[in-house]
Each structure stands twice: as C-alpha cells, then as structure tokens.
Short mmCIF file of C-alpha atoms in Angstrom, two decimals:
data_model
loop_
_atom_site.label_atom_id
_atom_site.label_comp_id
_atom_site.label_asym_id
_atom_site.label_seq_id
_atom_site.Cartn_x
_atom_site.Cartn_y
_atom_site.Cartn_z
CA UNK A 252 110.64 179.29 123.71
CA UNK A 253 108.80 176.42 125.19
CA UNK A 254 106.48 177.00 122.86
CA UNK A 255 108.63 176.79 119.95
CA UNK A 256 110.03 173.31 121.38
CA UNK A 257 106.54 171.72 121.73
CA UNK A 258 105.50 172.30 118.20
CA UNK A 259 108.11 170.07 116.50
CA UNK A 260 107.56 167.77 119.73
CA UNK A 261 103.98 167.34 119.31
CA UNK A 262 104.61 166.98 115.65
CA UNK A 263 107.04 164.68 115.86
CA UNK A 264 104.88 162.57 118.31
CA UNK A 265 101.58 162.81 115.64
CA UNK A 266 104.01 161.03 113.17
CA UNK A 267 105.05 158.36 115.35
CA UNK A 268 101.65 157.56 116.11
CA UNK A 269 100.16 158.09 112.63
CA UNK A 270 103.16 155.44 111.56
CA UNK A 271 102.47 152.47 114.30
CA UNK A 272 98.65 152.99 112.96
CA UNK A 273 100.04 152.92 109.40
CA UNK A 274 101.93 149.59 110.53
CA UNK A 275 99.28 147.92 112.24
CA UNK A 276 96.90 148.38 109.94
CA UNK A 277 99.35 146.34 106.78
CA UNK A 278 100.15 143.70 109.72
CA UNK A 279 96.40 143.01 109.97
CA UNK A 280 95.64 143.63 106.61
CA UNK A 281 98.68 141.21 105.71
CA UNK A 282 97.54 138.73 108.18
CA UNK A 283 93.72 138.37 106.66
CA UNK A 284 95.19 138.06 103.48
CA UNK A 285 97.39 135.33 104.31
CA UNK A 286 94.78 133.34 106.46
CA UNK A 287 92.42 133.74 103.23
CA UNK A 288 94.81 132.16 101.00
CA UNK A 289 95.37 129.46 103.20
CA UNK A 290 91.75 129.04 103.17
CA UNK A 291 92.12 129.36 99.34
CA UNK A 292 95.17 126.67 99.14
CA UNK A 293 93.15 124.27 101.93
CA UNK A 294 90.03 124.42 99.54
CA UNK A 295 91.61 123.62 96.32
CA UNK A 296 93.64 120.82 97.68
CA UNK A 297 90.41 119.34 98.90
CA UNK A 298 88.70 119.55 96.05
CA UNK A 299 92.03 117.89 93.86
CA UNK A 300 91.89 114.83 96.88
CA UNK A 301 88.32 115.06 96.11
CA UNK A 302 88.49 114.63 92.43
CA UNK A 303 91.39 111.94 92.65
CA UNK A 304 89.15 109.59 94.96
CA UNK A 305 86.38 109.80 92.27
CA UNK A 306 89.00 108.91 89.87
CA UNK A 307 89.99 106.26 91.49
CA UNK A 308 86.49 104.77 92.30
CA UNK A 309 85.53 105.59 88.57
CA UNK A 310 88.34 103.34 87.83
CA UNK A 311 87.65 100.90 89.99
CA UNK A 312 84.17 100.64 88.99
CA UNK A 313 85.51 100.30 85.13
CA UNK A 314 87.58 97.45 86.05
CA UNK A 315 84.65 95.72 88.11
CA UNK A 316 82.76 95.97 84.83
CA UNK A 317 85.00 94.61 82.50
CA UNK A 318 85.69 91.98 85.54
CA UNK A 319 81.99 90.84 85.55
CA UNK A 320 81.99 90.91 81.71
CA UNK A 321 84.84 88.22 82.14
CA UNK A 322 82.58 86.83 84.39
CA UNK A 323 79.69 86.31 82.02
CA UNK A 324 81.86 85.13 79.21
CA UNK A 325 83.21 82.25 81.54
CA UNK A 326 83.58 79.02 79.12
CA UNK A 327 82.76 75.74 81.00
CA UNK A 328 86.14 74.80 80.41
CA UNK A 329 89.27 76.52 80.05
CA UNK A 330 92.63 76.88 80.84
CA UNK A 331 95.75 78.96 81.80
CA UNK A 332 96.70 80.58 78.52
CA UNK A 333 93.48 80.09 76.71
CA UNK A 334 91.66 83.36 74.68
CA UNK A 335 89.52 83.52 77.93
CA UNK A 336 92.33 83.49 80.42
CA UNK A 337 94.25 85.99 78.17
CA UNK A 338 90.82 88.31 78.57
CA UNK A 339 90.78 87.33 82.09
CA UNK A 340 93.81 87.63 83.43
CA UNK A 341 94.36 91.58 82.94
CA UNK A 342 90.64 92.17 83.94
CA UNK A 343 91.09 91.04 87.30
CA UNK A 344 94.91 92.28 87.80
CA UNK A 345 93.55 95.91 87.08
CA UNK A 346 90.44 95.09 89.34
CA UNK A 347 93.12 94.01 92.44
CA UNK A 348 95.33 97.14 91.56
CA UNK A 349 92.38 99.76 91.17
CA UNK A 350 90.88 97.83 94.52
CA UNK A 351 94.35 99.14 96.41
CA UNK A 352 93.92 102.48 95.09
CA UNK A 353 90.53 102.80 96.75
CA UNK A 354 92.34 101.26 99.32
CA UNK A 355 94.74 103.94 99.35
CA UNK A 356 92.68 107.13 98.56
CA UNK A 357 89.24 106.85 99.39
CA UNK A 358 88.26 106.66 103.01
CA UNK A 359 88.29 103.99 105.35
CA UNK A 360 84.71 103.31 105.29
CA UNK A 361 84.80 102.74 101.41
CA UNK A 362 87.22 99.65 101.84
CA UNK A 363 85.25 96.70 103.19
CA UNK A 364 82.17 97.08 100.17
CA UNK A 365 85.29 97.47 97.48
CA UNK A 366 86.93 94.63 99.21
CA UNK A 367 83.59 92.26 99.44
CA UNK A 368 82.66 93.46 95.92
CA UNK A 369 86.52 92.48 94.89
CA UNK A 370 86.26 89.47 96.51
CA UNK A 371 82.85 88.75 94.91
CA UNK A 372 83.82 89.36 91.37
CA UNK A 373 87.12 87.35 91.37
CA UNK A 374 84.89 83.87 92.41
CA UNK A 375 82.97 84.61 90.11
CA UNK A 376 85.76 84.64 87.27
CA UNK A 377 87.43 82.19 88.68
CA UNK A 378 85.23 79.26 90.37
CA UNK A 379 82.14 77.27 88.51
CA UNK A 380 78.76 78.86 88.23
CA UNK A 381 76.00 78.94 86.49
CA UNK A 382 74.54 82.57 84.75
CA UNK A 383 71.52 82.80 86.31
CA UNK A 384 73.28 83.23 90.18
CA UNK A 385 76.05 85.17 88.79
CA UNK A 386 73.92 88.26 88.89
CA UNK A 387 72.15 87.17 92.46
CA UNK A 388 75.49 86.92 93.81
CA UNK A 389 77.05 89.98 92.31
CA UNK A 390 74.25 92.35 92.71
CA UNK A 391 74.02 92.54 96.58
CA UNK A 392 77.85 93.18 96.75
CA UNK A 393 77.64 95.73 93.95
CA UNK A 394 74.89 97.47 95.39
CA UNK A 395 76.24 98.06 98.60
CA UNK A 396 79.48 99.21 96.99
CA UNK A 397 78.10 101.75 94.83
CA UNK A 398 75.88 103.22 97.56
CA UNK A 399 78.53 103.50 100.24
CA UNK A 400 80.82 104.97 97.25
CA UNK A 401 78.33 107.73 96.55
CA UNK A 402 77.81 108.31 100.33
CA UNK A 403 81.77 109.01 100.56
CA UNK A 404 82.20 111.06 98.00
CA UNK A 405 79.61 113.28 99.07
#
C-alpha cells in the first residue's frame, strides 16, 4: 500500500516542481523582455532629444544667416519703420527666440558660443560699421559656435 501512496505522491511532487520551473522561467523571460524594451524606449527617446537639438541649432543657424544678411544690407541711415527695419526687425526677433531654444534644448556647454555669436550678430545689425570688419568680427564668434555645435551634437 505504501507503494501505491508514493506513486501519486512523487507524481504529484514532479508537477509542482516542473510548474515553479515553468514559472520561473516566464518571470525571467518576462523580466529580459521588459528591461530590453526599456532599453528600446531609452534609445529612441534619445535619439528624438537628439534630433530636436539639431533642429533647433539648424534653426538657429538659419536665423543667424538671415541675421548677418541684415547685417550686410545695413543702409548708412535708417530708421524705425523703414524697408530695412521691416527686414530687420523679424530677423533678429527669430535669432533671440531660436537663441532660447538652444538655450533650452541643447546642452549647457552650447550656450555661451550661441550667446556670444547672438550677441555678435545683433551689433552688428544694429550699431555703425563698416563691411570690411563685419566679417572679422563675425567670423571668430561664428566659428567657435559652429565647432562647439558640432562637438555637442556628436
């Protein structure tokens, strides 16, 4: 009889263990599968942060262009309201809003060079010069924007 009653027992003890394998083996295999797509989710927001700070730089830079175009196209005399100013005036609002976007996205070592080149661009618009220092002035600034821009967003 004892016999008999170990059979079922031993049985019954095989299937106990055979199911606490069974569920350790989905909690690890549920586990690695949610630490992966973490991994997955952490990646792919990086890479979105990543391509909105080039956005924003890209935009930046735009701005700065059309900014320095302004610059170039300074008349010797003008005044608030004039076709210049009109050109002017939106250049360098969109280069002071794309400047606090940088600012805002783009790390912190990225916002001194966009500030100097900011900085550098609206004298230029706005105070007296004459062409051929515009560029000496601008350059140095520009320079060391665009290299510490492509040393962030690498």
């Amino acid at each position: 009889m004892t016999g008999e009653l170990w059979t079922p027992v031993i049985s019954m003890v095989g299937v106990a263990v055979g199911g606490a394998l069974t569920y350790l083996t989905q909690r690890t295999t549920q586990r690695a599968a949610d630490r992966a797509e973490e991994q997955r989710r952490a990646a792919a927001l990086a890479e979105e942060r990543r391509a909105e700070q080039i956005r924003t730089v890209l935009e930046f830079i735009r701005f700065a262009l059309e900014a320095e175009g302004v610059a170039h196209a300074r008349p010797p005399e003008w005044e608030v309201g004039d076709e210049w100013y009109r050109t002017a005036r939106p250049a360098m609002d969109g280069l002071r809003i794309a400047e606090n976007g940088v600012h805002l996205l783009c790390a912190t070592g990225l916002h001194a060079p966009t500030t100097a080149y900011a900085r550098a661009l609206n004298q230029a618009v706005w105070q007296e010069h004459d062409q051929a220092s515009l560029a000496e002035r601008l350059e140095p600034v520009k320079m060391e924007f665009l290299a510490v821009a492509r040393r962030s967003l690498t």
